[in-house]
Coordinates of C-alpha atoms in Angstrom, one line a residue:
Chain A
M927 CA 72.1 -65.5 185.0
E928 CA 71.2 -63.2 187.9
F929 CA 68.3 -61.1 188.6
S930 CA 69.1 -58.0 190.7
R931 CA 66.6 -57.0 193.3
R932 CA 65.6 -54.0 191.1
D933 CA 65.1 -56.3 188.1
T934 CA 62.8 -58.6 190.1
L935 CA 60.9 -55.6 191.4
A936 CA 60.4 -54.3 187.9
L937 CA 59.3 -57.7 186.7
G938 CA 56.8 -57.9 189.5
L939 CA 55.4 -54.5 188.8
G940 CA 55.1 -55.3 185.1
A941 CA 53.2 -58.5 185.8
M942 CA 51.0 -56.6 188.1
A943 CA 50.3 -54.0 185.5
L944 CA 49.5 -56.8 183.0
T945 CA 46.9 -58.3 185.3
M946 CA 45.4 -55.0 186.3
L947 CA 45.0 -53.5 182.8
P948 CA 42.0 -55.6 181.8
F949 CA 40.2 -54.6 184.9
R950 CA 40.9 -51.0 184.4
A951 CA 39.6 -51.3 180.8
H952 CA 36.5 -53.1 181.9
A953 CA 35.7 -50.6 184.5
A954 CA 36.0 -47.7 182.0
T955 CA 33.8 -49.7 179.5
D956 CA 31.2 -50.4 182.2
D957 CA 31.2 -46.7 183.2
A958 CA 30.7 -45.6 179.6
I959 CA 27.8 -48.1 179.1
A960 CA 26.2 -47.1 182.4
A961 CA 26.4 -43.4 181.3
F962 CA 24.7 -44.3 178.0
T963 CA 22.0 -46.6 179.3
G964 CA 21.4 -45.1 182.8
G965 CA 21.8 -48.6 184.2
A966 CA 18.9 -50.1 182.2
D967 CA 19.0 -53.8 181.1
I968 CA 20.6 -54.5 177.7
A969 CA 19.2 -57.2 175.4
E970 CA 21.5 -59.2 173.1
G971 CA 20.7 -58.9 169.4
G972 CA 18.7 -56.3 167.5
V973 CA 21.9 -54.5 166.6
T974 CA 24.4 -55.5 164.0
L975 CA 28.1 -54.8 164.3
T976 CA 30.3 -55.5 161.3
A977 CA 34.1 -55.6 161.9
P978 CA 36.9 -57.6 160.3
E979 CA 37.9 -60.8 162.2
I980 CA 41.5 -59.8 161.6
A981 CA 42.6 -56.2 161.1
E982 CA 45.8 -55.8 159.0
N983 CA 46.6 -52.7 161.0
G984 CA 45.0 -51.5 164.2
N985 CA 45.3 -47.9 163.1
T986 CA 42.5 -48.0 160.5
V987 CA 39.9 -50.7 161.1
P988 CA 36.6 -50.4 159.1
I989 CA 33.4 -51.0 161.1
S990 CA 29.7 -50.7 160.5
V991 CA 26.8 -50.6 162.9
A992 CA 23.1 -50.9 162.2
A993 CA 20.0 -51.2 164.4
E994 CA 16.5 -50.8 162.9
G995 CA 14.5 -48.2 164.8
A996 CA 17.5 -47.1 167.0
S997 CA 17.7 -43.5 168.0
A998 CA 21.4 -43.8 168.8
I999 CA 24.2 -46.4 168.6
M1000 CA 27.3 -46.1 170.8
V1001 CA 30.5 -47.9 169.8
L1002 CA 33.2 -48.9 172.4
A1003 CA 36.7 -50.4 172.0
T1004 CA 37.0 -52.3 175.2
G1005 CA 40.7 -52.8 175.0
N1006 CA 41.8 -49.2 174.2
P1007 CA 43.4 -46.9 176.7
T1008 CA 40.0 -45.0 176.6
P1009 CA 37.2 -47.2 175.3
G1010 CA 35.1 -44.4 173.7
V1011 CA 34.9 -44.6 169.9
A1012 CA 31.8 -42.8 168.7
T1013 CA 28.1 -42.3 169.3
F1014 CA 25.8 -42.1 166.2
N1015 CA 22.6 -40.1 166.9
F1016 CA 20.1 -40.6 164.1
G1017 CA 17.9 -37.7 163.1
E1018 CA 14.4 -37.5 161.6
L1019 CA 15.9 -37.7 158.1
A1020 CA 18.2 -40.6 158.7
G1021 CA 17.6 -42.9 155.7
A1022 CA 18.7 -46.0 157.7
H1023 CA 19.8 -46.4 161.3
S1024 CA 23.2 -47.5 160.2
A1025 CA 26.7 -45.9 159.7
S1026 CA 30.2 -46.9 158.8
T1027 CA 33.5 -45.4 159.9
R1028 CA 37.2 -46.3 160.5
I1029 CA 38.6 -46.8 164.0
R1030 CA 41.8 -47.3 165.9
L1031 CA 42.3 -50.4 168.0
A1032 CA 45.3 -50.6 170.3
G1033 CA 45.4 -54.4 170.1
T1034 CA 43.3 -57.6 169.8
Q1035 CA 40.0 -56.9 171.7
D1036 CA 36.2 -56.8 171.7
V1037 CA 34.4 -54.0 170.0
V1038 CA 31.0 -53.4 171.4
A1039 CA 27.9 -51.6 169.9
I1040 CA 25.0 -50.6 172.1
A1041 CA 21.8 -49.3 170.5
K1042 CA 19.2 -47.2 172.2
M1043 CA 15.8 -48.0 170.7
A1044 CA 13.0 -45.6 170.1
D1045 CA 11.0 -47.2 173.0
G1046 CA 13.9 -46.5 175.4
S1047 CA 15.2 -50.1 175.5
F1048 CA 18.8 -51.1 174.8
A1049 CA 20.4 -53.8 172.6
K1050 CA 24.0 -54.9 172.4
A1051 CA 26.3 -56.7 169.9
S1052 CA 30.1 -57.4 170.2
S1053 CA 32.8 -58.6 167.9
T1054 CA 36.3 -59.7 168.6
V1055 CA 38.9 -58.1 166.3
K1056 CA 42.4 -59.6 166.1
V1057 CA 45.0 -56.9 165.5
T1058 CA 48.1 -58.2 163.8
I1059 CA 51.4 -56.8 164.9
G1060 CA 54.8 -57.9 163.6
G1061 CA 56.5 -58.5 160.3
C1062 CA 57.1 -55.3 158.5
G1063 CA 53.8 -53.6 158.9
G1064 CA 53.7 -53.5 162.7
Chain B
M768 CA 42.5 -23.9 162.8
A769 CA 44.4 -27.1 162.3
E770 CA 46.5 -27.0 159.2
G771 CA 45.3 -28.3 155.8
V772 CA 41.9 -29.5 156.9
K773 CA 39.8 -30.2 153.9
P774 CA 36.4 -31.9 153.8
R775 CA 35.3 -34.2 151.0
V776 CA 31.6 -35.2 150.5
K777 CA 30.1 -37.6 148.0
A778 CA 26.4 -37.0 147.6
P779 CA 24.0 -37.4 144.6
K780 CA 23.0 -34.3 142.7
S781 CA 19.4 -35.4 142.3
A782 CA 17.0 -37.8 143.9
A783 CA 13.3 -38.8 143.8
A784 CA 11.1 -37.4 146.5
G785 CA 11.5 -39.5 149.6
E786 CA 14.4 -41.4 148.2
V787 CA 17.1 -42.8 150.5
V788 CA 20.6 -41.8 149.4
V789 CA 24.0 -42.9 150.5
L790 CA 26.4 -40.2 151.7
K791 CA 30.1 -40.5 152.2
T792 CA 32.4 -38.0 154.0
L793 CA 36.1 -37.9 154.4
I794 CA 38.1 -35.0 156.0
S795 CA 41.8 -34.6 156.2
H796 CA 42.7 -34.4 159.9
Q797 CA 45.5 -35.8 162.0
M798 CA 43.2 -36.8 164.9
E799 CA 46.0 -36.6 167.5
S800 CA 44.8 -39.0 170.1
G801 CA 46.4 -37.6 173.2
Q802 CA 48.1 -41.0 173.8
R803 CA 51.3 -40.4 171.8
K804 CA 54.5 -39.0 173.1
D805 CA 56.9 -36.7 171.2
K806 CA 60.7 -37.4 170.9
A807 CA 61.4 -35.7 174.2
G808 CA 58.9 -38.1 175.9
N809 CA 56.2 -35.4 176.5
K810 CA 52.6 -36.4 175.9
I811 CA 51.3 -34.8 172.7
P812 CA 48.0 -33.1 173.7
R813 CA 44.7 -34.4 172.2
S814 CA 43.6 -32.5 169.1
I815 CA 40.7 -34.2 167.3
I816 CA 37.4 -33.4 165.5
N817 CA 34.9 -34.2 168.3
R818 CA 31.6 -34.0 166.5
F819 CA 30.2 -34.4 163.0
T820 CA 26.7 -33.5 161.9
C821 CA 24.7 -33.7 158.7
E822 CA 21.4 -31.8 158.2
F823 CA 19.0 -31.5 155.3
N824 CA 17.1 -28.2 155.1
G825 CA 17.8 -27.7 158.8
K826 CA 16.5 -31.2 159.8
S827 CA 19.0 -33.7 161.4
V828 CA 20.2 -36.7 159.4
I829 CA 23.0 -37.8 161.8
D830 CA 24.9 -36.3 164.7
V831 CA 28.0 -38.1 165.7
T832 CA 30.0 -37.7 168.9
M833 CA 33.6 -38.6 168.1
E834 CA 36.4 -39.8 170.4
S835 CA 40.1 -40.2 169.8
A836 CA 39.7 -43.8 168.6
I837 CA 38.4 -42.5 165.2
S838 CA 41.2 -42.9 162.7
T839 CA 43.2 -40.1 161.0
N840 CA 41.3 -38.6 158.1
P841 CA 37.8 -39.4 159.6
Y842 CA 35.5 -41.3 157.3
F843 CA 31.7 -41.7 157.6
E844 CA 29.2 -43.4 155.4
F845 CA 25.4 -43.2 156.2
E846 CA 22.0 -42.8 154.5
A847 CA 19.6 -39.8 154.3
T848 CA 16.0 -39.5 153.2
I849 CA 15.6 -36.6 150.7
P850 CA 12.0 -35.3 151.0
E851 CA 12.3 -32.3 148.7
T852 CA 14.9 -30.1 146.8
G853 CA 17.3 -28.6 149.2
D854 CA 20.8 -28.5 150.8
L855 CA 22.7 -31.1 152.7
K856 CA 24.9 -29.3 155.2
F857 CA 27.9 -31.2 156.7
T858 CA 29.7 -29.7 159.8
W859 CA 32.8 -30.9 161.6
Y860 CA 33.7 -29.4 165.0
D861 CA 37.4 -29.3 166.0
D862 CA 38.8 -29.5 169.6
D863 CA 40.5 -26.2 168.9
G864 CA 37.2 -24.4 168.2
S865 CA 37.4 -24.5 164.4
V866 CA 34.3 -25.5 162.4
Y867 CA 34.6 -26.9 158.9
E868 CA 31.5 -26.9 156.7
E869 CA 30.5 -28.3 153.3
T870 CA 27.1 -28.0 151.5
K871 CA 25.7 -30.1 148.7
S872 CA 22.5 -29.3 146.9
V873 CA 20.2 -32.1 145.9
K874 CA 17.4 -31.6 143.4
V875 CA 14.2 -33.5 143.6
G876 CA 12.1 -34.1 140.4
Chain C
M932 CA 75.2 -62.1 182.6
N933 CA 72.7 -59.4 183.5
F934 CA 69.1 -59.0 182.7
K935 CA 69.0 -56.5 179.8
P936 CA 71.2 -58.4 177.3
M937 CA 69.2 -61.5 178.1
T938 CA 65.9 -59.9 177.1
A939 CA 67.6 -58.4 174.0
I940 CA 68.6 -61.8 173.0
A941 CA 65.2 -63.3 173.7
A942 CA 63.6 -60.6 171.6
L943 CA 66.0 -61.3 168.8
L944 CA 65.2 -65.0 168.9
L945 CA 61.5 -64.3 168.8
S946 CA 61.8 -61.9 165.9
V947 CA 63.8 -64.1 163.6
P948 CA 61.5 -64.5 160.6
T949 CA 59.4 -67.6 160.3
F950 CA 57.5 -68.3 157.1
A951 CA 54.1 -69.8 156.7
A952 CA 52.1 -70.2 153.4
A953 CA 49.2 -68.0 152.4
D954 CA 49.0 -67.4 148.7
A955 CA 48.2 -64.2 146.7
D956 CA 44.5 -64.0 145.9
D957 CA 42.7 -63.9 142.5
D958 CA 40.6 -60.8 143.1
V959 CA 40.3 -58.3 140.3
L960 CA 41.1 -54.6 140.9
I961 CA 38.5 -52.3 139.3
V962 CA 38.7 -48.7 140.3
N963 CA 35.5 -46.7 140.6
G964 CA 33.6 -49.5 139.0
E965 CA 35.1 -48.7 135.6
T966 CA 38.9 -48.9 135.3
E967 CA 40.3 -52.4 135.5
L968 CA 44.0 -52.5 136.3
V969 CA 46.5 -55.2 135.4
T970 CA 47.6 -56.6 138.7
K971 CA 49.1 -59.8 137.4
A972 CA 51.2 -60.1 134.3
P973 CA 53.7 -62.4 132.7
A974 CA 57.2 -61.6 134.2
P975 CA 59.4 -59.5 132.0
A976 CA 62.1 -61.3 130.0
H977 CA 64.9 -60.2 132.3
L978 CA 63.3 -62.1 135.2
D979 CA 63.5 -65.4 133.3
G980 CA 64.3 -68.2 135.8
A981 CA 63.4 -66.0 138.8
L982 CA 59.7 -65.3 138.4
D983 CA 57.0 -66.5 136.0
E984 CA 54.4 -63.9 137.0
V985 CA 54.5 -60.5 138.5
M986 CA 51.8 -59.4 140.9
S987 CA 50.8 -56.1 142.4
G988 CA 51.0 -55.8 146.2
W989 CA 47.2 -55.3 146.2
H990 CA 46.8 -59.1 145.9
F991 CA 48.5 -59.7 149.2
R992 CA 46.2 -57.5 151.3
A993 CA 43.0 -58.3 153.2
D994 CA 39.7 -57.6 151.5
E995 CA 39.0 -54.6 153.7
T996 CA 42.3 -53.0 152.7
Q997 CA 41.8 -53.9 149.0
A998 CA 38.4 -52.2 149.1
L999 CA 39.9 -48.9 150.0
E1000 CA 41.8 -48.8 146.7
M1001 CA 38.7 -49.7 144.6
D1002 CA 37.0 -46.3 145.0
D1003 CA 38.7 -43.0 144.8
F1004 CA 36.4 -41.5 147.4
D1005 CA 37.2 -44.3 149.9
N1006 CA 41.0 -44.0 149.2
P1007 CA 42.5 -41.7 151.7
G1008 CA 45.5 -41.2 149.5
M1009 CA 43.4 -39.1 147.2
L1010 CA 43.3 -36.4 149.9
A1011 CA 47.0 -35.9 149.3
V1012 CA 46.5 -36.0 145.6
E1013 CA 43.9 -33.2 145.9
A1014 CA 46.3 -31.2 148.1
A1015 CA 49.1 -31.6 145.5
A1016 CA 46.7 -30.5 142.7
E1017 CA 46.4 -27.1 144.4
V1018 CA 50.2 -26.9 144.8
W1019 CA 50.5 -27.6 141.0
N1020 CA 48.8 -24.3 140.4
T1021 CA 50.5 -22.3 143.1
V1022 CA 53.4 -20.0 142.3
D1023 CA 56.6 -20.6 144.4
G1024 CA 60.1 -19.3 144.2
S1025 CA 62.0 -16.4 142.7
E1026 CA 60.9 -16.9 139.0
G1027 CA 57.2 -16.5 139.8
K1028 CA 56.2 -19.8 138.3
S1029 CA 54.1 -22.7 139.3
C1030 CA 54.2 -26.2 137.9
A1031 CA 51.3 -25.2 135.6
S1032 CA 53.3 -22.2 134.2
C1033 CA 55.4 -24.6 132.1
H1034 CA 53.3 -27.8 132.1
D1035 CA 49.7 -26.5 131.9
G1036 CA 47.2 -29.1 133.1
V1037 CA 48.7 -32.0 134.9
E1038 CA 46.1 -34.4 133.4
Q1039 CA 47.5 -34.0 129.9
S1040 CA 51.1 -33.1 130.4
M1041 CA 51.9 -35.8 132.9
K1042 CA 50.0 -38.6 131.3
G1043 CA 52.4 -41.6 130.9
V1044 CA 55.3 -40.0 132.8
R1045 CA 55.1 -42.2 135.8
A1046 CA 55.1 -45.4 133.7
V1047 CA 58.6 -44.8 132.4
Y1048 CA 60.3 -43.4 135.6
P1049 CA 63.1 -43.7 136.8
K1050 CA 64.6 -42.8 133.4
W1051 CA 67.7 -41.4 131.8
N1052 CA 68.2 -37.7 131.8
D1053 CA 70.6 -36.8 128.9
A1054 CA 71.5 -33.3 130.1
A1055 CA 72.3 -34.5 133.6
Q1056 CA 73.9 -37.7 132.3
Q1057 CA 72.2 -39.7 135.1
V1058 CA 69.2 -41.7 135.9
R1059 CA 66.5 -39.5 137.4
T1060 CA 63.6 -40.5 139.7
M1061 CA 60.4 -38.4 139.6
E1062 CA 61.5 -36.8 142.9
A1063 CA 64.8 -35.8 141.5
Q1064 CA 63.1 -34.3 138.4
I1065 CA 60.6 -32.4 140.5
N1066 CA 63.3 -30.9 142.7
D1067 CA 65.3 -30.0 139.6
C1068 CA 62.3 -28.1 138.3
R1069 CA 61.8 -26.4 141.6
E1070 CA 65.5 -25.3 142.0
N1071 CA 66.4 -24.5 138.4
R1072 CA 63.2 -23.4 136.8
M1073 CA 61.1 -22.0 139.6
G1074 CA 63.9 -20.7 141.8
A1075 CA 62.2 -22.5 144.7
K1076 CA 63.7 -24.5 147.5
A1077 CA 64.1 -28.2 146.9
W1078 CA 61.7 -30.4 148.8
K1079 CA 62.9 -33.0 151.3
Y1080 CA 63.4 -36.1 149.2
D1081 CA 60.9 -38.3 151.0
G1082 CA 58.9 -35.6 152.6
G1083 CA 55.1 -35.1 152.4
D1084 CA 55.1 -32.3 149.8
I1085 CA 57.1 -34.2 147.2
T1086 CA 55.4 -37.6 147.8
D1087 CA 52.0 -36.0 147.4
M1088 CA 53.2 -34.4 144.1
V1089 CA 54.6 -37.7 142.9
A1090 CA 51.2 -39.2 143.6
L1091 CA 49.4 -36.5 141.7
I1092 CA 51.7 -37.1 138.7
S1093 CA 51.5 -40.9 139.0
L1094 CA 47.7 -40.8 139.0
Q1095 CA 47.8 -39.5 135.5
S1096 CA 49.3 -42.7 134.3
R1097 CA 47.0 -45.0 136.3
G1098 CA 46.1 -48.0 134.2
M1099 CA 49.1 -47.7 131.9
P1100 CA 51.7 -50.5 132.0
V1101 CA 54.9 -49.8 133.8
N1102 CA 57.6 -49.7 131.1
V1103 CA 61.0 -48.5 132.4
A1104 CA 64.0 -48.9 130.1
I1105 CA 66.7 -51.2 131.4
D1106 CA 69.3 -51.0 128.6
G1107 CA 71.2 -48.2 126.7
P1108 CA 72.4 -45.5 129.0
V1109 CA 70.6 -46.8 132.1
Q1110 CA 72.1 -50.2 131.9
A1111 CA 75.0 -49.7 134.3
T1112 CA 72.6 -48.2 136.9
W1113 CA 70.1 -51.0 136.4
E1114 CA 72.9 -53.6 136.9
Q1115 CA 73.9 -51.8 140.1
G1116 CA 70.3 -52.0 141.3
K1117 CA 70.1 -55.7 140.5
E1118 CA 73.2 -56.3 142.5
L1119 CA 71.7 -54.4 145.5
Y1120 CA 68.5 -56.4 145.2
Y1121 CA 70.3 -59.7 145.7
A1122 CA 72.8 -58.4 148.3
R1123 CA 72.1 -59.6 151.8
T1124 CA 72.2 -56.8 154.4
G1125 CA 72.0 -56.4 158.2
Q1126 CA 72.2 -58.6 161.2
L1127 CA 69.3 -60.7 159.8
D1128 CA 71.4 -61.2 156.6
L1129 CA 68.4 -60.7 154.2
S1130 CA 68.3 -59.5 150.7
C1131 CA 65.3 -58.1 148.9
A1132 CA 65.1 -61.4 147.0
N1133 CA 64.9 -63.5 150.2
C1134 CA 61.5 -62.0 151.1
H1135 CA 60.1 -60.7 147.9
E1136 CA 61.3 -63.2 145.3
Q1137 CA 61.7 -66.5 147.3
N1138 CA 58.9 -66.0 149.8
Y1139 CA 56.2 -63.8 148.4
G1140 CA 52.8 -65.1 149.5
N1141 CA 54.2 -66.5 152.7
M1142 CA 53.8 -64.9 156.1
I1143 CA 56.7 -63.2 157.8
R1144 CA 55.3 -63.2 161.4
A1145 CA 52.0 -61.5 161.0
D1146 CA 52.7 -59.8 157.7
H1147 CA 51.8 -61.2 154.2
L1148 CA 54.9 -60.8 152.0
S1149 CA 54.3 -59.3 148.6
Q1150 CA 56.6 -59.3 145.6
G1151 CA 57.7 -55.8 146.7
Q1152 CA 56.4 -54.2 143.4
T1153 CA 56.5 -50.4 143.2
N1154 CA 53.6 -49.9 140.6
G1155 CA 51.3 -48.8 143.4
F1156 CA 53.6 -46.2 144.9
P1157 CA 53.3 -43.7 146.5
A1158 CA 51.2 -45.9 148.8
Y1159 CA 48.9 -44.8 151.6
R1160 CA 49.7 -46.9 154.6
L1161 CA 47.1 -47.6 157.3
K1162 CA 50.0 -47.7 159.7
N1163 CA 51.1 -44.1 159.4
A1164 CA 48.0 -42.7 157.6
K1165 CA 49.9 -40.9 154.9
L1166 CA 51.5 -41.5 151.5
N1167 CA 54.8 -43.3 151.5
S1168 CA 57.4 -43.0 148.8
V1169 CA 59.4 -45.9 147.3
H1170 CA 62.6 -44.8 149.0
A1171 CA 60.9 -44.5 152.4
R1172 CA 59.7 -48.1 152.0
F1173 CA 63.2 -49.2 150.9
K1174 CA 64.6 -47.6 154.0
G1175 CA 62.0 -49.4 156.2
C1176 CA 62.8 -52.7 154.6
V1177 CA 66.6 -52.3 154.9
R1178 CA 66.2 -51.1 158.5
D1179 CA 64.1 -54.2 159.2
T1180 CA 67.1 -56.4 158.2
R1181 CA 68.9 -54.5 161.0
A1182 CA 71.3 -52.7 158.7
E1183 CA 72.4 -49.1 158.4
T1184 CA 70.3 -48.0 155.4
Y1185 CA 71.1 -45.9 152.4
K1186 CA 69.6 -42.5 152.4
P1187 CA 66.4 -41.7 150.4
G1188 CA 67.6 -40.1 147.2
S1189 CA 71.0 -41.8 147.4
P1190 CA 72.5 -43.2 144.1
E1191 CA 72.1 -46.7 145.6
F1192 CA 68.3 -46.3 146.2
V1193 CA 67.9 -44.6 142.8
A1194 CA 69.5 -47.7 141.2
L1195 CA 67.4 -50.0 143.3
E1196 CA 64.3 -48.1 142.4
L1197 CA 65.0 -48.5 138.7
Y1198 CA 65.7 -52.2 139.1
V1199 CA 62.6 -52.9 141.2
A1200 CA 60.4 -50.8 138.8
S1201 CA 61.7 -53.0 135.9
R1202 CA 60.6 -56.1 137.8
G1203 CA 57.0 -54.7 137.5
N1204 CA 57.2 -53.9 133.8
G1205 CA 53.8 -54.9 132.4
L1206 CA 51.8 -54.2 135.6
S1207 CA 49.4 -51.2 135.6
V1208 CA 50.5 -48.0 137.4
A1209 CA 48.1 -48.1 140.4
A1210 CA 49.1 -45.0 142.4
P1211 CA 48.1 -44.0 145.0
S1212 CA 47.6 -47.5 146.4
V1213 CA 46.4 -48.4 149.9
R1214 CA 48.5 -50.8 152.0
N1215 CA 48.6 -51.9 155.6

């Protein structure tokens, strides 16, 4: 078999895109986190993120977040083309500082939840969700 | 207004004073992400609900900023404290400027 | 040899099905905390030697997906049912009629209907699916335009009608006037199609419970259809699923509403005789 110059170039570009994508995603995630926290330190723990280990379809993945005493919780999908998912701001009549929703994940990736506590500190939790593709459901 | 948008809310009709109740909401909406292309290869512009709020008698329960990673037919489940008899007001804000509202009365006592 | 055919061949090799074991679960499907549905039943007599037990596709899904079908509020398919309930009462066509004009309330008039469809229509001398019957009503009684056979309008209406039979056992007739159509459906079920040379039976009779790549194969039962799929976030009809399956064998597919798919629908429905109607279901 022969690779033409053009094929080789295309392959190279593809490989480059593959290696660059995670960096791009991380940069966007970092930006979103910085915008939310103002660059403050983030503690691990104090916030719960519930997500399936394996999602049957990335189009509808159920997740829940909870952080006692949080004023807001931001959820990010670090491997999506744009990482933003939702920010839950809890009001004075919130019965619990928790919420559930259904989200889209473009592929296997880490989902991150960052809670802003009443005292202005921040806490973080993350969970890896495997998104299955293939067979007849993909 | 986006076509066929219809909110559904599940809330109790009555509660004890100060009781914490579970609320569920589901609204029919395509939530076009802005990432998809049509058959001609052109990007389909983003068209989503970008904010959802729930208030009880004018006081905030939850205020959610939504991005395009929220699934088609957005679903939320959360909890509210019901201090007195009154109305839960649910509001969804569409990219196209449309606002969808639903109200549920809760009786205390 | 140039590059493109090589990648095509590589892709083909990668996607040849490989099977791995992962059985159906033993969970119990109770809807809204009150209605228990029959999701496993002794196989009907005509499946003697092929299957001992028939199982709803619900058993082959992950817990998170299963949960969506256990509560009508959580089930996004119910949005479509509600939309169809409005259409039921909406006048359409030259005769000034809605569905309700002839059938009154859908809850009473359509109870049990889904459980016995597809069924023989004496006047038309043919087996009719619910879609065919709905379009017959629209064209000949309402003077309205027929809906696209596997379009959203008709699939939502089928779901509304099917819901009225939820919990009742599927019980389609396989003999008498429908027998020839049923035999044709059976033949299609066991006929291999496409470049992958697969029949319905290869996956759904011989390998249910196994994984085909990342997908957990079910018995391909239709008792839960129309099904809300997480993949496309809408209700999917039986024929749309057939089309997807046949396409996945890399064959030219029959058309939704074609005599072949009608026959196949009757045969596949009969393989689920005894299971509860569970529409609208939720699948991946």
